[in-house]
Amino acid sequence: MESLVIPVLILLAVLAGILLAVRAMGRRKSPGAEPLPAAGSADLARTASARLSEDEHRRIYALIAQGQAMAAIKLFYESTGDGLRASRDAVGALATHPQPYRSAEVPAPAPEEAGEPERFPYRYRAIASKGEVTREVSSNMLNDEIYGRIRTLARSGETEAAATALTRHSDVSLDQAREFIALLDD
């Protein structure tokens, strides 16, 4: 029995040394490496999606939809140059948290933000009536979307904001716009 004690103690010492070395290696991080979002998280999915071109994004989601996860991981790996494990985590996150394609370009400011409303190649006619009174506004700075926003403002009680928006997108005066808006708020 005494002959087994020494080899068992040596074996325990070796195992303890191995465990300590594995723990120490696990704690080390490469210098300058930024922490990645957790695998499968929505943040990782957004980050991964932002790194893809529109075609790559479409192809990866097509592969995910077809159940070809390995092909999607390979495509992500080839597209980004990330490691295999990072590509696997990214594709898993994209599958779990689907992301729409967003181009990396900064979108141009909306015409309303730029100062001058956009002019369309056609004239839009907006007609409002109540009883015997009918008013019409015709402008090439109006369209269905803008007129819909103006009507929504008028119906929600923000008549002054609606009148101001109407004057901005047409050639009517503020008083004429107020008369027109008064016919809209029901």
XYZ file of N, CA, C and O in Angstrom:
744
model
N 0.820 -1.180 0.000
C 0.000 0.000 0.000
C 0.871 1.254 0.000
O 0.535 2.212 -0.656
N 1.963 1.202 0.785
C 2.860 2.346 0.823
C 3.502 2.584 -0.537
O 3.848 3.699 -0.871
N 3.613 1.579 -1.315
C 4.227 1.735 -2.626
C 3.315 2.508 -3.591
O 3.780 3.093 -4.556
N 2.020 2.568 -3.345
C 1.072 3.304 -4.199
C 0.915 4.769 -3.803
O 0.468 5.594 -4.594
N 1.241 5.141 -2.611
C 1.048 6.506 -2.119
C 1.894 7.492 -2.923
O 1.408 8.543 -3.342
N 3.132 7.209 -3.156
C 4.020 8.141 -3.854
C 3.565 8.348 -5.301
O 3.455 9.497 -5.749
N 3.250 7.292 -6.102
C 2.759 7.547 -7.458
C 1.433 8.306 -7.496
O 1.218 9.154 -8.364
N 0.546 8.080 -6.543
C -0.734 8.792 -6.494
C -0.488 10.268 -6.194
O -1.109 11.153 -6.794
N 0.418 10.573 -5.262
C 0.733 11.968 -4.953
C 1.351 12.670 -6.173
O 1.044 13.832 -6.458
N 2.196 11.980 -6.880
C 2.807 12.554 -8.090
C 1.719 12.819 -9.137
O 1.694 13.883 -9.772
N 0.819 11.877 -9.318
C -0.279 12.039 -10.275
C -1.167 13.219 -9.904
O -1.561 14.011 -10.765
N -1.517 13.382 -8.630
C -2.328 14.517 -8.170
C -1.606 15.842 -8.402
O -2.212 16.838 -8.788
N -0.297 15.875 -8.167
C 0.478 17.096 -8.385
C 0.486 17.467 -9.863
O 0.352 18.651 -10.237
N 0.639 16.485 -10.734
C 0.639 16.741 -12.177
C -0.730 17.257 -12.621
O -0.830 18.227 -13.393
N -1.818 16.632 -12.142
C -3.175 17.090 -12.490
C -3.426 18.510 -12.006
O -4.020 19.320 -12.712
N -3.009 18.828 -10.793
C -3.183 20.178 -10.264
C -2.422 21.187 -11.120
O -2.901 22.289 -11.414
N -1.202 20.838 -11.538
C -0.414 21.726 -12.397
C -1.087 21.951 -13.741
O -1.109 23.077 -14.262
N -1.646 20.907 -14.304
C -2.338 21.030 -15.592
C -3.563 21.920 -15.457
O -3.809 22.793 -16.296
N -4.353 21.721 -14.399
C -5.548 22.548 -14.181
C -5.183 24.019 -14.015
O -5.857 24.906 -14.548
N -4.126 24.292 -13.244
C -3.696 25.682 -13.064
C -3.230 26.298 -14.385
O -3.509 27.472 -14.667
N -2.533 25.530 -15.198
C -2.066 26.043 -16.490
C -3.233 26.329 -17.425
O -3.256 27.362 -18.120
N -4.241 25.469 -17.432
C -5.419 25.681 -18.282
C -6.173 26.922 -17.835
O -6.601 27.737 -18.656
N -6.335 27.101 -16.531
C -7.017 28.295 -16.010
C -6.263 29.570 -16.370
O -6.852 30.579 -16.757
N -4.959 29.529 -16.241
C -4.147 30.710 -16.549
C -4.233 31.049 -18.038
O -4.305 32.221 -18.414
N -4.230 30.057 -18.900
C -4.324 30.292 -20.347
C -5.699 30.837 -20.706
O -5.829 31.654 -21.611
N -6.728 30.394 -20.010
C -8.080 30.860 -20.285
C -8.277 32.316 -19.895
O -9.075 33.027 -20.479
N -7.555 32.764 -18.904
C -7.690 34.155 -18.443
C -6.950 35.142 -19.327
O -7.276 36.310 -19.365
N -5.943 34.672 -20.018
C -5.154 35.564 -20.869
C -5.961 36.014 -22.068
O -6.675 35.246 -22.683
N -5.793 37.286 -22.386
C -6.410 37.836 -23.602
C -5.302 38.385 -24.453
O -4.302 38.880 -23.952
N -5.514 38.335 -25.746
C -4.500 38.904 -26.625
C -4.493 40.410 -26.458
O -5.540 41.029 -26.289
N -3.317 41.036 -26.469
C -3.254 42.479 -26.255
C -3.993 43.243 -27.337
O -3.896 42.937 -28.511
N -4.772 44.245 -26.913
C -5.491 45.107 -27.844
C -6.759 44.503 -28.408
O -7.420 45.125 -29.218
N -7.114 43.305 -28.010
C -8.329 42.689 -28.550
C -9.542 43.299 -27.857
O -9.571 43.420 -26.642
N -10.516 43.682 -28.642
C -11.731 44.221 -28.056
C -12.708 43.089 -27.810
O -12.779 42.139 -28.573
N -13.442 43.153 -26.726
C -14.373 42.063 -26.423
C -15.490 42.025 -27.457
O -16.045 43.052 -27.829
N -15.788 40.830 -27.920
C -16.883 40.648 -28.876
C -18.183 40.439 -28.126
O -18.171 39.926 -27.012
N -19.306 40.814 -28.721
C -20.571 40.531 -28.081
C -20.753 39.022 -27.914
O -20.163 38.233 -28.647
N -21.558 38.638 -26.966
C -21.793 37.221 -26.692
C -22.379 36.534 -27.921
O -23.184 37.108 -28.644
N -21.955 35.292 -28.129
C -22.457 34.520 -29.269
C -23.963 34.372 -29.154
O -24.488 34.076 -28.087
N -24.654 34.575 -30.253
C -26.110 34.425 -30.261
C -26.846 35.679 -29.820
O -28.064 35.690 -29.773
N -26.122 36.755 -29.503
C -26.794 37.965 -29.051
C -27.204 38.843 -30.230
O -26.671 38.726 -31.331
N -28.147 39.723 -29.975
C -28.610 40.639 -31.010
C -27.498 41.620 -31.408
O -27.408 42.019 -32.568
N -26.639 41.982 -30.444
C -25.528 42.890 -30.766
C -24.567 42.243 -31.749
O -24.094 42.887 -32.689
N -24.269 40.970 -31.539
C -23.390 40.257 -32.454
C -24.026 40.168 -33.840
O -23.363 40.331 -34.854
N -25.344 39.943 -33.884
C -26.045 39.865 -35.172
C -25.961 41.206 -35.905
O -25.707 41.249 -37.106
N -26.168 42.322 -35.190
C -26.073 43.647 -35.818
C -24.662 43.906 -36.332
O -24.469 44.393 -37.443
N -23.666 43.562 -35.524
C -22.276 43.767 -35.920
C -21.935 42.926 -37.148
O -21.306 43.411 -38.091
N -22.354 41.675 -37.128
C -22.068 40.780 -38.250
C -22.761 41.248 -39.521
O -22.184 41.252 -40.600
N -24.010 41.670 -39.401
C -24.774 42.127 -40.556
C -24.147 43.372 -41.175
O -24.111 43.515 -42.394
N -23.632 44.254 -40.329
C -23.040 45.502 -40.818
C -21.766 45.246 -41.615
O -21.376 46.070 -42.439
N -21.128 44.099 -41.422
C -19.876 43.799 -42.107
C -20.089 43.157 -43.470
O -19.132 42.902 -44.188
N -21.340 42.892 -43.831
C -21.633 42.192 -45.086
C -22.106 43.156 -46.160
O -22.787 44.136 -45.862
N -21.775 42.831 -47.406
C -22.336 43.591 -48.524
C -23.778 43.126 -48.715
O -24.201 42.128 -48.143
N -24.510 43.848 -49.537
C -25.914 43.488 -49.754
C -26.045 42.081 -50.344
O -26.884 41.290 -49.918
N -25.190 41.755 -51.296
C -25.247 40.438 -51.917
C -24.870 39.339 -50.920
O -25.531 38.301 -50.846
N -23.810 39.565 -50.147
C -23.404 38.572 -49.142
C -24.504 38.383 -48.098
O -24.798 37.250 -47.689
N -25.103 39.482 -47.672
C -26.196 39.432 -46.691
C -27.341 38.576 -47.224
O -27.841 37.675 -46.543
N -27.739 38.837 -48.454
C -28.840 38.091 -49.068
C -28.488 36.612 -49.197
O -29.291 35.738 -48.874
N -27.267 36.316 -49.646
C -26.866 34.920 -49.844
C -26.765 34.168 -48.524
O -27.173 32.998 -48.439
N -26.240 34.805 -47.478
C -26.139 34.131 -46.175
C -27.528 33.818 -45.634
O -27.786 32.715 -45.148
N -28.459 34.777 -45.735
C -29.814 34.500 -45.238
C -30.524 33.459 -46.091
O -31.344 32.687 -45.579
N -30.219 33.396 -47.374
C -30.802 32.349 -48.219
C -30.304 30.981 -47.764
O -31.078 30.017 -47.673
N -29.010 30.883 -47.455
C -28.451 29.617 -46.980
C -29.025 29.234 -45.617
O -29.330 28.062 -45.366
N -29.188 30.213 -44.738
C -29.775 29.937 -43.421
C -31.199 29.426 -43.592
O -31.610 28.447 -42.961
N -31.964 30.068 -44.481
C -33.357 29.666 -44.707
C -33.454 28.261 -45.287
O -34.415 27.538 -45.029
N -32.448 27.862 -46.059
C -32.437 26.530 -46.662
C -31.876 25.479 -45.713
O -31.782 24.309 -46.070
N -31.477 25.890 -44.510
C -30.940 24.951 -43.541
C -29.497 24.564 -43.815
O -29.020 23.546 -43.324
N -28.791 25.340 -44.601
C -27.400 25.056 -44.950
C -26.464 25.920 -44.108
O -25.779 26.817 -44.599
N -26.445 25.627 -42.811
C -25.664 26.428 -41.875
C -24.172 26.379 -42.184
O -23.488 27.397 -42.108
N -23.663 25.229 -42.540
C -22.227 25.120 -42.827
C -21.830 25.981 -44.026
O -20.791 26.638 -44.012
N -22.667 25.994 -45.049
C -22.379 26.822 -46.217
C -22.452 28.307 -45.848
O -21.652 29.116 -46.337
N -23.400 28.679 -44.974
C -23.511 30.068 -44.535
C -22.290 30.474 -43.728
O -21.755 31.577 -43.897
N -21.811 29.572 -42.863
C -20.607 29.856 -42.068
C -19.404 30.019 -42.989
O -18.600 30.945 -42.834
N -19.283 29.151 -43.981
C -18.167 29.228 -44.932
C -18.206 30.551 -45.699
O -17.180 31.215 -45.872
N -19.397 30.951 -46.142
C -19.523 32.213 -46.878
C -19.163 33.395 -45.985
O -18.455 34.313 -46.412
N -19.629 33.394 -44.734
C -19.291 34.478 -43.802
C -17.783 34.497 -43.565
O -17.160 35.563 -43.567
N -17.194 33.338 -43.384
C -15.751 33.200 -43.167
C -14.972 33.792 -44.340
O -14.026 34.554 -44.155
N -15.390 33.458 -45.550
C -14.697 33.956 -46.742
C -14.938 35.448 -46.956
O -14.066 36.166 -47.442
N -16.116 35.921 -46.591
C -16.458 37.329 -46.823
C -15.754 38.268 -45.855
O -15.381 39.379 -46.228
N -15.612 37.832 -44.602
C -15.090 38.747 -43.578
C -13.657 38.471 -43.181
O -12.989 39.347 -42.641
N -13.197 37.231 -43.391
C -11.845 36.887 -42.969
C -11.764 36.584 -41.484
O -10.674 36.423 -40.938
N -12.907 36.530 -40.799
C -12.923 36.163 -39.390
C -12.510 34.711 -39.239
O -12.517 33.944 -40.191
N -12.220 34.312 -38.028
C -11.897 32.922 -37.754
C -13.136 32.049 -37.891
O -14.270 32.539 -37.976
N -12.917 30.757 -37.886
C -14.019 29.814 -38.059
C -15.009 29.883 -36.902
O -16.221 29.890 -37.107
N -14.495 29.960 -35.683
C -15.379 30.026 -34.512
C -16.185 31.328 -34.522
O -17.388 31.330 -34.262
N -15.528 32.447 -34.835
C -16.230 33.738 -34.884
C -17.288 33.724 -35.986
O -18.389 34.265 -35.816
N -16.974 33.101 -37.119
C -17.942 33.007 -38.221
C -19.135 32.157 -37.806
O -20.281 32.489 -38.108
N -18.868 31.047 -37.107
C -19.953 30.190 -36.626
C -20.870 30.961 -35.665
O -22.090 30.912 -35.773
N -20.260 31.693 -34.728
C -21.050 32.469 -33.768
C -21.858 33.561 -34.465
O -23.012 33.804 -34.132
N -21.240 34.218 -35.444
C -21.920 35.301 -36.162
C -23.116 34.769 -36.941
O -24.209 35.351 -36.911
N -22.945 33.658 -37.641
C -24.052 33.081 -38.413
C -25.150 32.590 -37.469
O -26.335 32.757 -37.742
N -24.771 32.030 -36.344
C -25.765 31.617 -35.348
C -26.567 32.808 -34.843
O -27.788 32.738 -34.684
N -25.866 33.917 -34.595
C -26.556 35.129 -34.135
C -27.459 35.690 -35.229
O -28.573 36.141 -34.957
N -26.991 35.656 -36.474
C -27.823 36.140 -37.590
C -29.077 35.279 -37.745
O -30.153 35.793 -38.073
N -28.937 33.978 -37.519
C -30.101 33.090 -37.632
C -31.075 33.321 -36.486
O -32.295 33.301 -36.679
N -30.554 33.562 -35.298
C -31.399 33.765 -34.120
C -32.042 35.144 -34.110
O -33.199 35.295 -33.714
N -31.294 36.148 -34.540
C -31.768 37.546 -34.535
C -31.650 38.111 -35.952
O -30.681 38.815 -36.253
N -32.599 37.821 -36.841
C -32.506 38.299 -38.234
C -32.360 39.817 -38.300
O -33.011 40.546 -37.558
N -31.492 40.252 -39.202
C -31.196 41.672 -39.366
C -31.495 42.103 -40.787
O -31.129 41.418 -41.730
N -32.159 43.256 -40.968
C -32.343 43.770 -42.330
C -31.011 44.308 -42.833
O -30.147 44.687 -42.051
N -30.858 44.343 -44.151
C -29.629 44.900 -44.717
C -29.661 46.410 -44.568
O -30.648 47.065 -44.892
N -28.588 46.966 -44.060
C -28.437 48.420 -43.965
C -27.124 48.769 -44.636
O -26.080 48.253 -44.266
N -27.195 49.647 -45.621
C -25.968 50.016 -46.320
C -25.090 50.839 -45.382
O -25.573 51.513 -44.478
N -23.808 50.785 -45.607
C -22.857 51.504 -44.769
C -22.831 52.989 -45.095
O -22.279 53.773 -44.350
N -23.436 53.365 -46.219
C -23.445 54.772 -46.610
C -24.340 55.569 -45.682
O -25.337 55.081 -45.190
N -23.969 56.812 -45.455
C -24.799 57.696 -44.664
C -25.923 58.189 -45.562
O -25.666 58.732 -46.634
N -27.180 57.989 -45.156
C -28.269 58.410 -46.020
C -28.308 59.932 -46.163
O -27.954 60.660 -45.246
N -28.713 60.362 -47.326
C -28.857 61.798 -47.571
C -29.992 62.326 -46.701
O -30.937 61.613 -46.409
N -29.900 63.572 -46.259
C -30.967 64.098 -45.422
C -32.284 64.134 -46.189
O -32.300 64.327 -47.406
N -33.358 63.950 -45.461
C -34.678 63.996 -46.079
C -34.891 65.391 -46.642
O -34.365 66.371 -46.114
N -35.662 65.514 -47.723
C -35.853 66.821 -48.334
C -36.347 67.875 -47.347
O -35.971 69.020 -47.434
N -37.188 67.466 -46.391
C -37.700 68.441 -45.423
C -36.575 68.973 -44.548
O -36.594 70.117 -44.134
N -35.578 68.133 -44.228
C -34.482 68.560 -43.378
C -33.518 69.470 -44.142
O -32.802 70.253 -43.559
N -33.456 69.340 -45.451
C -32.499 70.090 -46.256
C -32.908 71.543 -46.444
O -32.135 72.332 -46.946
N -34.113 71.922 -46.091
C -34.544 73.306 -46.202
C -35.623 73.510 -47.235
O -36.607 74.170 -46.980
N -35.469 72.973 -48.409
C -36.449 73.150 -49.487
C -37.147 71.812 -49.730
O -36.503 70.794 -49.882
N -38.487 71.798 -49.777
C -39.201 70.550 -50.042
C -38.879 70.006 -51.433
O -38.563 70.753 -52.355
N -38.948 68.702 -51.549
C -38.690 68.039 -52.822
C -39.803 68.383 -53.809
O -40.967 68.456 -53.455
N -39.417 68.586 -55.049
C -40.401 68.846 -56.105
C -40.553 67.588 -56.937
O -39.578 66.984 -57.346
N -41.815 67.205 -57.173
C -42.118 65.992 -57.915
C -42.453 66.347 -59.362
O -42.859 67.477 -59.653
N -42.328 65.410 -60.280
C -42.587 65.714 -61.699
C -44.078 65.795 -62.037
O -44.432 65.908 -63.195
N -44.923 65.762 -61.055
C -46.377 65.817 -61.285
C -46.996 66.765 -60.261
O -46.387 67.079 -59.253
N -48.192 67.215 -60.544
C -48.927 68.058 -59.593
C -49.905 67.182 -58.839
O -50.661 66.425 -59.416
N -49.872 67.277 -57.531
C -50.759 66.503 -56.663
C -51.937 67.388 -56.294
O -51.756 68.552 -55.940
N -53.139 66.843 -56.396
C -54.345 67.603 -56.041
C -54.923 67.038 -54.765
O -55.230 65.858 -54.686
N -55.082 67.905 -53.770
C -55.721 67.526 -52.511
C -57.023 68.312 -52.417
O -57.035 69.530 -52.592
N -58.119 67.617 -52.174
C -59.434 68.251 -52.109
C -60.048 67.939 -50.756
O -60.039 66.802 -50.299
N -60.573 68.980 -50.107
C -61.266 68.815 -48.827
C -62.596 69.537 -48.929
O -62.683 70.630 -49.484
N -63.630 68.905 -48.406
C -64.939 69.573 -48.433
C -65.720 69.226 -47.179
O -65.542 68.176 -46.575
N -66.596 70.165 -46.824
C -67.488 69.980 -45.692
C -68.752 70.751 -46.032
O -68.714 71.968 -46.191
N -69.827 70.021 -46.189
C -71.082 70.663 -46.581
C -70.955 71.279 -47.963
O -70.599 70.621 -48.927
N -71.246 72.567 -48.066
C -71.181 73.278 -49.340
C -69.783 73.814 -49.654
O -69.531 74.270 -50.763
N -68.884 73.781 -48.686
C -67.561 74.380 -48.857
C -66.576 73.331 -49.355
O -66.447 72.257 -48.778
N -65.862 73.671 -50.437
C -64.843 72.780 -50.998
C -63.584 73.595 -51.259
O -63.649 74.700 -51.787
N -62.451 73.040 -50.871
C -61.169 73.693 -51.110
C -60.251 72.694 -51.805
O -60.301 71.499 -51.544
N -59.392 73.227 -52.664
C -58.446 72.387 -53.394
C -57.068 73.003 -53.297
O -56.900 74.220 -53.399
N -56.069 72.150 -53.082
C -54.673 72.566 -53.099
C -53.983 71.694 -54.127
O -54.095 70.474 -54.094
N -53.285 72.333 -55.048
C -52.572 71.618 -56.097
C -51.113 72.050 -56.042
O -50.822 73.248 -56.043
N -50.204 71.059 -55.958
C -48.794 71.411 -55.844
C -47.919 70.257 -56.322
O -48.298 69.096 -56.209
N -46.751 70.607 -56.829
C -45.797 69.569 -57.198
C -44.832 69.270 -56.043
O -43.858 68.560 -56.210
N -45.111 69.808 -54.855
C -44.331 69.502 -53.657
C -45.106 68.599 -52.701
O -44.681 68.360 -51.581
N -46.266 68.119 -53.126
C -47.098 67.209 -52.333
C -47.103 65.826 -52.970
O -46.960 65.699 -54.186
N -47.297 64.810 -52.144
C -47.553 63.462 -52.619
C -48.439 62.774 -51.571
O -48.804 63.389 -50.566
N -48.764 61.515 -51.790
C -49.651 60.803 -50.857
C -49.085 60.757 -49.447
O -49.809 60.932 -48.469
N -47.792 60.500 -49.336
C -47.177 60.379 -48.010
C -47.238 61.698 -47.239
O -47.636 61.731 -46.078
N -46.860 62.784 -47.888
C -46.857 64.090 -47.222
C -48.280 64.516 -46.874
O -48.555 64.971 -45.763
N -49.198 64.340 -47.823
C -50.586 64.707 -47.555
C -51.163 63.845 -46.428
O -51.929 64.338 -45.596
N -50.777 62.581 -46.374
C -51.228 61.705 -45.285
C -50.749 62.209 -43.938
O -51.493 62.186 -42.950
N -49.484 62.664 -43.864
C -48.970 63.219 -42.603
C -49.728 64.490 -42.211
O -50.028 64.700 -41.041
N -50.046 65.324 -43.212
C -50.787 66.563 -42.933
C -52.179 66.228 -42.401
O -52.649 66.808 -41.416
N -52.860 65.257 -43.030
C -54.188 64.842 -42.562
C -54.129 64.260 -41.156
O -54.994 64.525 -40.327
N -53.096 63.485 -40.877
C -52.947 62.900 -39.535
C -52.765 63.996 -38.495
O -53.363 63.931 -37.414
N -51.941 64.981 -38.810
C -51.769 66.108 -37.892
C -53.097 66.818 -37.653
O -53.454 67.140 -36.518
N -53.847 67.065 -38.727
C -55.125 67.782 -38.611
C -56.116 66.991 -37.775
O -56.797 67.550 -36.903
N -56.199 65.697 -37.988
C -57.170 64.870 -37.266
C -56.778 64.642 -35.815
O -57.630 64.326 -34.991
N -55.491 64.792 -35.498
C -55.065 64.616 -34.110
C -55.121 65.931 -33.330
O -54.699 65.990 -32.185
N -55.640 66.982 -33.955
C -55.828 68.254 -33.260
C -54.679 69.233 -33.418
O -54.737 70.342 -32.896
N -53.649 68.878 -34.122
C -52.511 69.772 -34.329
C -52.717 70.551 -35.624
O -51.958 70.421 -36.587
N -53.744 71.383 -35.634
C -54.137 72.078 -36.861
C -53.097 73.100 -37.310
O -52.879 73.272 -38.512
N -52.445 73.765 -36.365
C -51.451 74.774 -36.746
C -50.249 74.112 -37.393
O -49.722 74.604 -38.393
N -49.809 72.977 -36.868
C -48.690 72.251 -37.466
C -49.070 71.731 -38.850
O -48.259 71.762 -39.777
N -50.310 71.276 -38.998
C -50.774 70.790 -40.297
C -50.826 71.937 -41.304
O -50.417 71.777 -42.466
N -51.310 73.099 -40.886
C -51.381 74.259 -41.785
C -49.989 74.710 -42.190
O -49.733 75.034 -43.362
N -49.051 74.702 -41.254
C -47.681 75.091 -41.555
C -47.056 74.109 -42.551
O -46.383 74.526 -43.511
N -47.289 72.812 -42.349
C -46.755 71.804 -43.276
C -47.369 71.980 -44.661
O -46.684 71.831 -45.675
N -48.663 72.303 -44.726
C -49.320 72.492 -46.017
C -48.755 73.705 -46.754
O -48.512 73.655 -47.955
N -48.499 74.787 -46.036
C -47.915 75.962 -46.690
C -46.488 75.666 -47.152
O -46.061 76.169 -48.191
N -45.786 74.850 -46.414
C -44.411 74.488 -46.786
C -44.385 73.670 -48.082
O -43.463 73.786 -48.867
N -45.409 72.842 -48.292
C -45.438 71.946 -49.446
C -46.394 72.406 -50.545
O -46.775 71.611 -51.408
N -46.773 73.654 -50.497
C -47.636 74.191 -51.561
C -47.428 75.694 -51.638
O -46.676 76.272 -50.857
N -48.145 76.317 -52.549
C -48.014 77.764 -52.726
C -49.190 78.519 -52.122
O -49.499 79.630 -52.551
N -49.861 77.952 -51.127
C -51.001 78.626 -50.502
C -50.511 79.406 -49.285
O -49.481 79.087 -48.691
N -51.277 80.441 -48.922
C -50.933 81.234 -47.749
C -51.318 80.468 -46.479
O -52.040 79.466 -46.535
N -50.875 80.950 -45.347
C -51.190 80.297 -44.081
C -52.689 80.342 -43.792
O -53.263 79.361 -43.309
N -53.335 81.467 -44.136
C -54.790 81.554 -43.927
C -55.534 80.557 -44.812
O -56.479 79.900 -44.362
N -55.123 80.422 -46.072
C -55.758 79.449 -46.965
C -55.525 78.024 -46.462
O -56.419 77.179 -46.523
N -54.318 77.774 -45.959
C -54.001 76.448 -45.420
C -54.870 76.155 -44.196
O -55.367 75.037 -44.036
N -55.080 77.152 -43.349
C -55.941 76.956 -42.159
C -57.372 76.623 -42.573
O -58.016 75.778 -41.959
N -57.879 77.313 -43.604
C -59.232 77.014 -44.096
C -59.306 75.585 -44.608
O -60.276 74.866 -44.342
N -58.284 75.171 -45.354
C -58.257 73.815 -45.886
C -58.201 72.790 -44.756
O -58.944 71.808 -44.737
N -57.348 73.028 -43.770
C -57.188 72.107 -42.628
C -58.466 72.047 -41.806
O -58.839 70.980 -41.309
N -59.171 73.161 -41.677
C -60.434 73.159 -40.929
C -61.458 72.208 -41.553
O -62.281 71.648 -40.851
N -61.368 72.011 -42.852
C -62.267 71.084 -43.514
C -61.845 69.614 -43.296
O -62.649 68.698 -43.478
N -60.606 69.406 -42.911
C -60.104 68.036 -42.706
C -60.394 67.486 -41.318
O -60.631 66.294 -41.161
N -60.312 68.321 -40.285
C -60.428 67.779 -38.928
C -61.863 67.421 -38.584
O -62.679 68.250 -38.290
N -62.130 66.144 -38.655
C -63.474 65.630 -38.318
C -63.435 64.858 -37.045
O -62.645 64.047 -36.796
